[in-house]
Amino acid sequence: MCGIVGYNGKNQAAAILIDSLKRLEYRGYDSAGIAVFDTNVVEVYKEKGRIVDLEKTLPSISGTVGIGHTRWATHGRPNKVNAHPHTSGNIAVVHNGIIENYQQLKEKLSRTGYEFVSDTDTEALAHLINHYYKDNLIDAVISALKDIRGSYAIAAICGSELVAARKDSPLVIGIGEGENFIASDIPAILKYTRKIIFLDDLEVASITPDGVFFFDTCKSPIEKKINLIEWNIEAAEKSGYEHFMLKEIHEQPRALHETFAGRISELEGNISFEGSNLTESQIKDISRISIIACGTSYNAGFLGKYLFEQLAGVHVDIEIASEFRYAHSSPGSLVIVITQSGETADTLAALREAKSSGCRTLAITNVMGSTVTREVDNVIYTRSGPEIGVAATKTFISQLGVLYLLALYFGKIRGKISSDQMKRMLVAMKMLPAQITRILNNKEKILKFADTFSSSSDFFFIGRTLNYPIALEGALKLKEISYIHAEGYAAGELKHGPLALITKNTPVVAIATKGLTYDKVVNNIKEIKARDAPVLAIADEKDSEIEKYVDAVIRIPTTEDILSPVLSTVVVQLLSYYIAKARNCPIDQPRNLAKSVTVE
Ligand code: F6R
């Protein structure tokens, strides 16, 4: 995810900006840049690639105020032109987040004579601030922010003025002696100061060498509290979380928010995608879809199968990528490959195989510029931000987010869902990030169950229909990070064999949310309880019946039945995490596994 730094003080800015940016490298990026105000002009230096590549190109730069950025591409390819800072006149801006209405802003600003050179949404912001600039930067920034829809953390300079603002993207201010700092994350500036102020949403800060002044978006002054940071750098990179996996689980509300940003208009009941050139008639003509993926991405695709079949009325074959190329069946008229990294060798081989048979292809991926994006006809980005923990968590949630959007979008075009249904679904989807936060804030019961059963050697996860892929994902998460043998099963299948393994020593996680198959899942739970196995149910918060049948219940907020798998996922992720933690496993780097599997 992009990183922002800023400096205004008594020392030369460039070296501090580069040093601080390096401390944000763990967030992942594909280009970097800085802007420093030197006497009369803002000098900008940026490069595609690593910060060391940028460093090599830098002349000696004088100037004591500046901003820096590491970009993780979302709008426009990862290249030098799209790298931040972006400028307009003497104003330079760095930005994290997504400006949802940038296209409209771009058109408006182009008409008034501003020239755009990049494909980024941020450039529109730079021109917009310039457009409003009269005699001071903070007023111009406040005016510009009023025109913006979307999420942002920004830092801007003009002359010796440095201004920061945030909405839905993190930003901290560091307080020094005769110098002050901005950063997306504490580790970037921890070397220089331990005094940190957290900027809150819709707050703006003016950073001078001698003080930092905070305002709301009407320019009324705000008092802020200084926090003294006691973590070390390593802990700070994880924002205080013990593992990247836990941090990434907690980033899911934001990841999903970014997945939906600018793509949903719930009032009109519309969905739009920036990277897909599938026409309405092509979507209407799809006779069959093949979804191809590996591991966690496969589990997301499996849920996608149910979604496309229920919402868009189109049959879906779900295929394991490493098997697909040896199958003798022909792929559907649309092939969707799902790959977080965009580099998984099995998935790329399957994609090439599918392309050779002439079908249309679409990739759902998290990494801009990855191999899959260069080989496929259409790309939809999950926009989860980089994932460092080997076990996929937030990227899975975002993959589900894209699949819901796509299935609804296809359903509308194919006349399978009414505009009222669409609006209802979109409203419910927009509530998911906040509902995930509620689960994250309420994890005591999950911890308790994890502690009680962390020494088990076998686990089962069961669910029917839409919850079956989540049972598979729960079992996959548990086995990869805790090394406990775990199986995900369609609940109705237990009695056809695996029930022989169920004893008082095999805990079962039953996903029993309300919906078409609820009563049947309850029957399956009774079969399990008759064999004395401990059962944890994941159930709707309004379900007053379920606790009669099980040993423990984790409640999830009420949503549309079809959306509940998103919320159940968070429970199985946390459960796996806490079991692995209780077993003292190396959670972020499980044995034998790699984040990107580039061999077949
Ligand atoms: C599990 C996990 C893997 C990946 C799989 C595919 O937590 O991360 O199962 O999902 O290796 O990787 P991508 O999605 O990069 O193709």
XYZ file of C-alpha atoms and ligand atoms in Angstrom:
616
model
C 0.000 0.000 0.000
C 1.270 3.487 -0.739
C 3.356 5.315 1.837
C 3.502 9.042 2.541
C 6.186 11.044 4.328
C 6.626 14.785 4.820
C 9.133 17.058 6.532
C 9.358 20.720 7.522
C 12.254 21.726 9.763
C 15.776 22.819 10.441
C 17.538 20.052 8.484
C 17.863 19.188 4.790
C 14.632 17.457 3.796
C 15.747 15.063 1.024
C 17.858 12.707 3.143
C 15.163 12.504 5.832
C 12.430 11.838 3.261
C 14.419 9.016 1.617
C 15.327 7.487 4.965
C 11.697 7.627 6.119
C 10.418 6.162 2.855
C 12.782 3.208 3.244
C 11.142 2.459 6.556
C 7.802 2.126 4.761
C 9.156 -0.381 2.224
C 7.509 -3.296 4.063
C 4.139 -1.955 2.876
C 5.034 -2.840 -0.718
C 5.359 -0.385 -3.633
C 6.334 -0.183 -7.257
C 7.633 3.391 -7.642
C 8.866 6.167 -5.395
C 9.350 9.921 -5.471
C 10.091 13.058 -3.475
C 9.450 16.778 -3.912
C 11.538 19.395 -2.110
C 11.039 23.146 -2.078
C 14.356 24.694 -3.014
C 14.449 28.536 -2.710
C 11.936 29.372 -5.448
C 10.747 26.151 -6.981
C 9.469 22.742 -6.089
C 11.888 20.110 -7.444
C 10.395 16.675 -8.090
C 12.345 13.423 -8.455
C 10.656 10.086 -9.069
C 11.442 6.628 -10.450
C 9.780 3.335 -11.182
C 11.114 0.542 -8.949
C 12.918 0.618 -5.633
C 13.825 3.583 -3.457
C 17.528 2.787 -4.007
C 16.919 3.271 -7.752
C 15.467 6.701 -7.025
C 18.317 7.498 -4.646
C 20.889 6.794 -7.364
C 19.349 9.451 -9.621
C 19.218 12.221 -7.006
C 21.521 15.242 -7.371
C 22.474 17.150 -4.235
C 19.196 18.748 -3.183
C 18.915 21.678 -0.841
C 15.650 22.572 0.847
C 14.161 22.023 4.276
C 10.560 21.251 3.365
C 9.406 18.312 1.285
C 7.164 15.306 0.757
C 7.798 11.741 -0.372
C 5.799 8.760 -1.538
C 6.001 5.073 -2.309
C 3.274 4.157 -4.773
C 1.469 0.869 -5.000
C -0.356 1.295 -8.285
C -4.168 1.436 -8.357
C -4.998 3.968 -11.109
C -2.570 3.667 -13.992
C 0.419 1.390 -14.483
C 3.436 1.393 -12.193
C 5.766 3.758 -14.105
C 7.679 6.999 -13.620
C 4.947 9.312 -14.956
C 2.325 7.844 -12.644
C 4.659 7.901 -9.627
C 3.980 10.582 -7.008
C 4.462 13.477 -6.240
C 2.174 15.063 -8.833
C 2.470 18.746 -9.479
C 0.409 21.666 -10.653
C 2.315 24.937 -10.875
C 4.347 25.234 -7.702
C 2.195 22.786 -5.798
C 3.251 19.163 -5.262
C 0.959 16.485 -3.840
C 1.260 12.890 -2.650
C -1.850 10.845 -1.996
C -2.975 7.447 -0.716
C -6.495 6.165 -1.320
C -8.837 6.521 -4.261
C -10.544 9.653 -5.558
C -13.782 8.177 -6.812
C -14.916 11.183 -8.862
C -11.513 11.899 -10.407
C -12.819 11.360 -13.935
C -15.411 14.126 -13.528
C -12.837 16.382 -11.861
C -10.385 15.673 -14.661
C -12.910 16.632 -17.326
C -13.829 19.822 -15.485
C -10.231 20.864 -14.868
C -9.186 20.030 -18.448
C -11.893 22.376 -19.704
C -10.367 25.185 -17.629
C -6.949 24.575 -19.193
C -5.172 22.161 -16.841
C -3.063 19.600 -18.663
C -2.941 16.021 -17.428
C 0.159 13.933 -18.023
C -0.471 10.835 -15.893
C -3.232 8.230 -15.584
C -3.594 8.812 -11.848
C -6.487 10.135 -9.826
C -3.988 12.119 -7.720
C -3.070 14.467 -10.536
C -6.650 15.776 -10.509
C -6.175 16.628 -6.840
C -2.954 18.569 -7.530
C -4.713 20.646 -10.210
C -7.758 21.117 -8.014
C -5.639 22.522 -5.164
C -3.913 24.819 -7.666
C -7.317 25.862 -9.010
C -8.356 27.013 -5.517
C -4.981 28.472 -4.524
C -5.074 32.216 -3.772
C -2.483 33.068 -1.155
C -2.141 30.096 1.165
C -2.036 26.321 0.796
C -4.263 25.275 3.672
C -7.310 27.174 2.340
C -6.742 25.732 -1.116
C -6.488 22.180 0.273
C -9.649 22.599 2.360
C -11.579 23.896 -0.669
C -10.290 21.075 -2.875
C -11.213 18.384 -0.361
C -14.824 19.580 -0.427
C -14.999 18.596 -4.119
C -13.559 15.132 -3.609
C -15.427 11.862 -3.183
C -13.451 8.898 -1.939
C -10.672 8.143 0.497
C -7.448 10.008 0.982
C -4.395 10.692 3.029
C -2.543 13.567 1.431
C 0.497 15.726 1.917
C 1.030 18.842 -0.180
C 3.710 21.514 -0.378
C 3.732 24.959 -1.911
C 6.707 27.141 -1.131
C 7.579 26.555 2.506
C 4.030 25.466 3.423
C 3.361 21.797 4.207
C -0.233 20.595 4.653
C -1.665 17.143 5.424
C -5.230 15.800 5.498
C -6.967 12.462 5.834
C -10.197 10.581 5.277
C -10.258 6.773 5.533
C -6.487 6.435 4.984
C -4.015 6.573 7.861
C -1.696 9.513 8.509
C 0.355 10.435 11.575
C 2.192 13.616 12.511
C 5.541 13.451 14.324
C 6.491 16.265 16.674
C 10.204 17.107 16.860
C 12.411 19.968 18.068
C 12.471 22.668 15.391
C 11.198 20.094 12.894
C 7.963 18.200 12.333
C 7.043 15.154 10.261
C 4.213 13.434 8.412
C 3.990 9.707 7.721
C 1.479 7.049 6.787
C 2.785 4.864 9.525
C 4.801 5.379 12.704
C 7.932 3.362 11.767
C 8.791 5.863 9.042
C 9.593 8.571 11.586
C 10.237 6.673 14.804
C 13.975 7.297 14.408
C 13.344 11.062 14.602
C 10.606 11.315 17.202
C 8.468 9.223 19.517
C 5.888 11.990 19.905
C 3.049 11.112 17.553
C -0.327 12.680 16.811
C -2.867 10.569 14.957
C -4.741 12.578 12.362
C -8.437 11.658 12.312
C -10.847 11.632 9.389
C -11.673 15.032 7.908
C -8.864 16.753 9.782
C -6.289 18.990 8.143
C -2.867 19.893 9.553
C -0.505 22.725 8.741
C 3.031 21.628 9.563
C 5.688 24.291 10.196
C 9.175 23.827 11.754
C 7.953 25.266 15.051
C 4.497 23.808 15.406
C 1.644 21.852 13.903
C -1.835 23.379 13.668
C -4.936 21.237 13.289
C -8.261 22.197 11.726
C -11.536 20.654 10.687
C -12.741 21.096 7.120
C -14.379 24.437 8.048
C -10.965 25.617 9.296
C -12.021 25.674 12.950
C -8.956 24.884 15.102
C -8.801 21.444 16.815
C -6.817 20.405 19.884
C -4.960 17.105 19.456
C -3.304 14.812 21.961
C 0.374 13.826 21.660
C 1.017 10.086 22.126
C 4.366 8.813 23.318
C 5.297 5.696 21.343
C 7.050 2.973 23.240
C 7.219 0.266 20.546
C 10.374 -0.669 18.716
C 10.622 -0.373 14.897
C 9.784 -4.018 14.208
C 6.589 -3.876 16.246
C 5.738 -0.528 14.723
C 5.851 -1.947 11.165
C 3.073 -4.217 12.244
C 1.296 -1.201 13.796
C 1.462 -2.908 17.162
C -0.007 -6.224 15.923
C 2.003 -9.289 16.771
C 1.857 -10.658 13.226
C 1.250 -9.300 9.757
C -1.569 -11.824 9.424
C -3.426 -10.275 12.360
C -2.758 -6.781 11.021
C -4.085 -7.819 7.620
C -7.177 -9.419 9.143
C -7.812 -6.061 10.833
C -7.236 -4.230 7.557
C -10.161 -6.053 5.955
C -12.795 -3.361 6.498
C -10.557 -0.921 4.694
C -9.551 -3.409 1.980
C -13.203 -4.131 1.198
C -14.024 -0.441 1.261
C -11.295 0.106 -1.372
C -12.566 -2.836 -3.426
C -15.981 -1.177 -3.633
C -14.748 2.433 -3.919
C -16.009 4.154 -7.045
C -17.588 0.942 -8.352
C -20.897 1.052 -6.497
C -23.615 3.603 -6.768
C -26.306 2.240 -4.469
C -28.744 5.080 -5.084
C -28.975 4.390 -8.804
C -28.369 0.650 -8.362
C -25.329 0.733 -10.646
C -21.971 -1.024 -10.694
C -19.055 -0.033 -12.907
C -15.564 -1.418 -13.479
C -12.618 0.495 -14.801
C -10.561 -2.372 -16.293
C -13.158 -4.494 -18.045
C -14.026 -3.988 -21.679
C -16.650 -6.740 -21.792
C -19.631 -5.317 -23.655
C -23.248 -5.798 -22.608
C -23.913 -8.070 -25.560
C -20.853 -10.201 -24.732
C -22.105 -10.538 -21.155
C -25.596 -11.489 -22.373
C -24.086 -14.119 -24.685
C -22.033 -15.938 -22.032
C -23.183 -19.550 -22.045
C -20.871 -20.891 -19.352
C -18.110 -19.455 -17.156
C -14.977 -21.289 -16.035
C -13.329 -19.961 -12.883
C -9.741 -21.114 -12.474
C -7.494 -20.552 -9.438
C -5.401 -22.168 -6.685
C -5.633 -22.356 -2.896
C -7.451 -19.505 -1.227
C -8.181 -17.883 -4.583
C -9.842 -21.151 -5.616
C -12.059 -20.981 -2.522
C -13.065 -17.440 -3.474
C -13.821 -18.673 -6.989
C -15.906 -21.495 -5.556
C -18.115 -18.970 -3.787
C -18.142 -17.060 -7.086
C -19.701 -20.120 -8.735
C -22.718 -19.899 -6.413
C -22.929 -16.139 -6.926
C -22.910 -16.215 -10.729
C -25.373 -19.092 -10.780
C -27.790 -17.441 -8.324
C -27.466 -13.814 -9.342
C -26.668 -13.988 -13.047
C -28.237 -17.297 -14.057
C -25.098 -18.595 -15.744
C -23.542 -21.986 -15.145
C -20.014 -21.951 -13.696
C -17.349 -24.659 -13.660
C -14.817 -24.120 -10.915
C -11.400 -25.542 -11.756
C -8.159 -26.087 -9.828
C -5.561 -24.410 -12.037
C -2.991 -27.207 -11.801
C -5.599 -29.722 -13.001
C -7.309 -27.601 -15.618
C -4.642 -27.850 -18.284
C -4.874 -31.641 -18.282
C -8.661 -31.758 -18.402
C -10.128 -32.593 -21.761
C -13.240 -30.486 -21.340
C -13.415 -27.177 -23.175
C -13.573 -23.995 -21.061
C -16.645 -21.791 -20.863
C -17.067 -18.818 -23.179
C -15.670 -16.625 -20.378
C -12.712 -17.760 -18.290
C -12.118 -15.927 -14.999
C -8.745 -16.487 -13.355
C -8.327 -15.395 -9.745
C -4.837 -14.813 -8.427
C -3.792 -12.486 -5.624
C -0.172 -12.286 -6.763
C -0.856 -12.438 -10.492
C 2.243 -14.662 -10.721
C 1.048 -18.156 -9.771
C 2.578 -20.481 -12.359
C -0.314 -22.987 -12.332
C -2.872 -20.237 -12.879
C -0.842 -18.613 -15.655
C -0.420 -21.979 -17.404
C -4.182 -22.578 -17.195
C -4.870 -19.084 -18.515
C -2.614 -19.691 -21.530
C -4.341 -23.009 -22.153
C -7.750 -21.321 -21.990
C -6.656 -18.519 -24.307
C -5.433 -21.002 -26.871
C -8.970 -22.345 -27.114
C -10.220 -18.892 -28.031
C -12.366 -17.917 -25.034
C -12.515 -14.474 -23.489
C -10.491 -14.057 -20.313
C -10.772 -11.903 -17.223
C -8.395 -11.772 -14.243
C -9.163 -10.781 -10.674
C -5.844 -9.853 -9.107
C -4.304 -7.640 -6.469
C -1.048 -6.720 -8.164
C -0.927 -4.115 -10.880
C 1.630 -4.876 -13.586
C 1.830 -8.575 -12.591
C 2.205 -11.203 -15.332
C -1.472 -12.086 -15.386
C -2.423 -8.469 -16.139
C -0.249 -8.515 -19.241
C -1.709 -11.709 -20.646
C -5.418 -11.446 -19.963
C -8.142 -9.579 -21.924
C -9.742 -7.835 -18.915
C -8.443 -7.086 -15.418
C -10.304 -6.200 -12.253
C -8.130 -5.234 -9.306
C -9.016 -6.220 -5.774
C -7.203 -3.162 -4.344
C -6.502 -4.855 -0.999
C -3.026 -3.352 -0.643
C 0.036 -5.570 -0.345
C -0.324 -8.673 1.755
C 2.792 -9.743 3.639
C 1.578 -12.688 5.728
C 1.818 -15.890 3.660
C -1.749 -16.847 4.563
C -4.116 -14.866 2.355
C -6.746 -12.992 4.370
C -7.609 -9.480 3.226
C -7.014 -10.401 -0.409
C -9.580 -13.218 -0.056
C -12.168 -10.780 1.321
C -11.488 -8.389 -1.557
C -11.702 -11.220 -4.105
C -15.129 -12.029 -2.687
C -15.990 -8.311 -2.957
C -15.119 -8.278 -6.667
C -17.041 -11.521 -7.289
C -20.192 -10.115 -5.668
C -19.873 -6.988 -7.808
C -19.284 -8.950 -11.006
C -22.107 -11.427 -10.403
C -24.540 -8.593 -9.684
C -23.315 -6.632 -12.687
C -23.781 -9.650 -14.972
C -27.152 -10.382 -13.316
C -28.433 -6.912 -14.065
C -27.303 -6.986 -17.688
C -28.744 -10.486 -18.176
C -32.062 -9.362 -16.671
C -31.850 -11.755 -13.718
C -32.113 -9.204 -10.931
C -34.406 -6.260 -10.597
C -33.213 -2.780 -9.910
C -34.764 -2.945 -6.415
C -32.889 -6.158 -5.594
C -29.717 -4.553 -6.877
C -30.124 -1.457 -4.715
C -30.889 -3.576 -1.641
C -27.788 -5.691 -2.210
C -25.533 -2.692 -2.789
C -26.749 -0.990 0.381
C -26.065 -4.207 2.333
C -22.640 -4.588 0.716
C -21.636 -1.084 1.718
C -22.385 -2.040 5.334
C -20.036 -5.039 5.280
C -16.830 -3.156 6.247
C -18.488 -1.806 9.413
C -19.940 -5.246 10.177
C -16.488 -6.814 9.846
C -15.196 -4.222 12.315
C -17.870 -5.340 14.787
C -16.627 -8.930 14.558
C -13.032 -7.773 15.010
C -13.996 -5.805 18.112
C -15.736 -8.750 19.661
C -13.381 -11.687 19.499
C -13.278 -12.955 23.100
C -15.389 -16.045 22.366
C -13.246 -16.943 19.368
C -10.139 -16.658 21.552
C -11.716 -18.853 24.221
C -12.645 -21.599 21.745
C -9.168 -21.355 20.177
C -7.483 -21.779 23.560
C -9.688 -24.714 24.538
C -9.055 -26.672 21.348
C -5.556 -25.591 20.314
C -4.095 -28.986 21.186
C -6.533 -30.950 18.990
C -4.939 -32.855 16.163
C -7.923 -32.841 13.782
C -10.594 -30.280 12.975
C -13.597 -30.215 10.678
C -15.237 -27.178 9.096
C -18.666 -27.702 7.589
C -21.167 -25.614 5.654
C -23.727 -25.979 2.902
C -24.098 -24.066 -0.376
C -22.530 -20.595 -0.029
C -20.920 -21.573 3.262
C -19.204 -24.643 1.853
C -16.363 -22.617 0.229
C -15.898 -20.810 3.555
C -15.620 -24.185 5.318
C -12.881 -25.056 2.802
C -11.151 -21.739 3.437
C -11.384 -22.166 7.233
C -9.773 -25.604 7.005
C -7.069 -24.320 4.644
C -6.226 -21.399 6.950
C -6.062 -23.623 10.008
C -3.859 -26.286 8.461
C -1.394 -23.899 6.854
C -0.664 -21.765 9.915
C -1.291 -24.123 12.867
C -0.217 -27.428 11.244
C -3.395 -29.078 12.546
C -4.988 -31.516 10.152
C -8.261 -29.886 9.080
C -10.932 -30.790 6.536
C -13.550 -28.593 4.976
C -16.707 -30.489 4.073
C -20.093 -29.887 2.582
C -22.156 -30.558 5.723
C -24.364 -33.083 3.929
C -21.341 -35.174 2.939
C -20.229 -36.044 6.474
C -22.570 -38.982 6.726
C -21.125 -40.428 3.512
C -17.777 -41.255 5.107
C -16.042 -38.672 7.295
C -18.547 -39.158 10.126
C -16.469 -42.251 10.939
C -13.729 -39.865 12.121
C -15.959 -37.778 14.376
C -15.271 -38.367 18.077
C -15.110 -36.244 21.198
C -11.607 -35.260 20.070
C -12.527 -33.734 16.709
C -13.861 -30.204 17.099
C -16.240 -29.143 14.334
C -16.833 -25.588 13.188
C -20.303 -25.438 11.646
C -21.216 -22.415 9.555
C -24.914 -22.236 10.324
C -26.094 -18.866 9.128
C -29.775 -18.419 8.280
C -30.761 -19.280 4.741
C -32.086 -22.016 2.524
C -30.135 -24.846 4.152
C -30.191 -23.745 7.803
C -32.463 -26.586 9.005
C -30.389 -29.174 7.202
C -27.168 -27.863 8.757
C -28.837 -28.057 12.181
C -29.639 -31.720 11.437
C -26.000 -32.326 10.518
C -24.928 -30.667 13.773
C -27.213 -33.052 15.686
C -25.563 -36.016 13.924
C -22.176 -34.700 15.055
C -23.282 -34.035 18.623
C -24.617 -37.588 18.809
C -20.928 -38.618 18.356
C -19.857 -36.292 21.207
C -17.747 -33.939 19.089
C -17.502 -30.336 20.339
C -19.275 -27.995 17.918
C -18.695 -24.278 17.427
C -21.435 -22.662 15.358
C -21.041 -19.479 13.372
C -24.548 -18.049 13.397
C -26.607 -14.958 12.828
C -26.853 -12.592 15.818
C -30.644 -12.951 15.718
C -30.641 -16.762 15.801
C -32.074 -17.689 19.215
C -32.320 -21.409 18.464
C -28.798 -22.523 17.585
C -27.267 -22.559 21.053
C -29.535 -25.469 22.025
C -27.534 -27.728 19.719
C -23.906 -26.630 20.048
C -21.155 -26.004 22.605
C -20.330 -22.437 21.592
C -21.713 -19.848 19.193
C -19.938 -16.981 17.469
C -22.466 -14.440 16.269
C -22.105 -12.442 13.090
C -24.109 -9.305 12.273
C -27.286 -9.777 10.274
C -26.962 -9.152 6.557
C -28.510 -10.449 3.326
C -28.220 -14.298 3.419
C -26.092 -14.285 0.301
C -23.541 -11.888 1.869
C -23.070 -13.720 5.161
C -20.061 -15.788 3.892
C -17.996 -12.587 3.943
C -18.654 -12.199 7.669
C -18.212 -15.901 8.501
C -14.806 -15.748 6.815
C -13.532 -13.283 9.402
C -14.472 -15.710 12.195
C -12.641 -18.685 10.644
C -9.581 -16.517 9.990
C -9.427 -15.294 13.601
C -10.025 -18.796 14.918
C -7.147 -20.181 12.847
C -4.917 -17.298 13.867
C -5.516 -17.703 17.595
C -5.125 -21.486 17.474
C -1.800 -21.072 15.632
C -0.731 -18.455 18.166
C -1.622 -20.718 21.093
C 0.556 -23.407 19.448
C 3.389 -20.916 19.046
C 3.605 -21.363 15.270
C 5.533 -19.009 12.938
C 2.290 -17.521 11.663
C 3.570 -15.146 8.995
C 5.935 -17.677 7.418
C 4.485 -21.173 7.740
C 6.895 -23.975 6.955
C 7.182 -25.080 3.303
C 4.960 -22.284 1.984
C 5.656 -19.208 -0.163
C 3.608 -16.099 -0.815
C 3.952 -16.353 -4.550
C 4.151 -19.836 -6.074
C 5.960 -19.429 -9.369
C 6.616 -23.121 -10.085
C 4.111 -25.600 -11.504
C -3.372 -19.635 1.260
C -2.708 -19.023 0.135
C -2.506 -19.811 -1.095
C -2.751 -18.950 -2.328
C -2.413 -19.731 -3.611
C -2.731 -18.941 -4.849
O -3.490 -18.760 2.337
O -2.327 -17.872 0.210
O -3.330 -20.925 -1.101
O -4.090 -18.562 -2.337
O -1.054 -20.065 -3.604
O -2.028 -17.751 -4.888
P -2.490 -16.553 -5.825
O -3.792 -16.075 -5.350
O -1.395 -15.535 -5.685
O -2.569 -17.107 -7.207
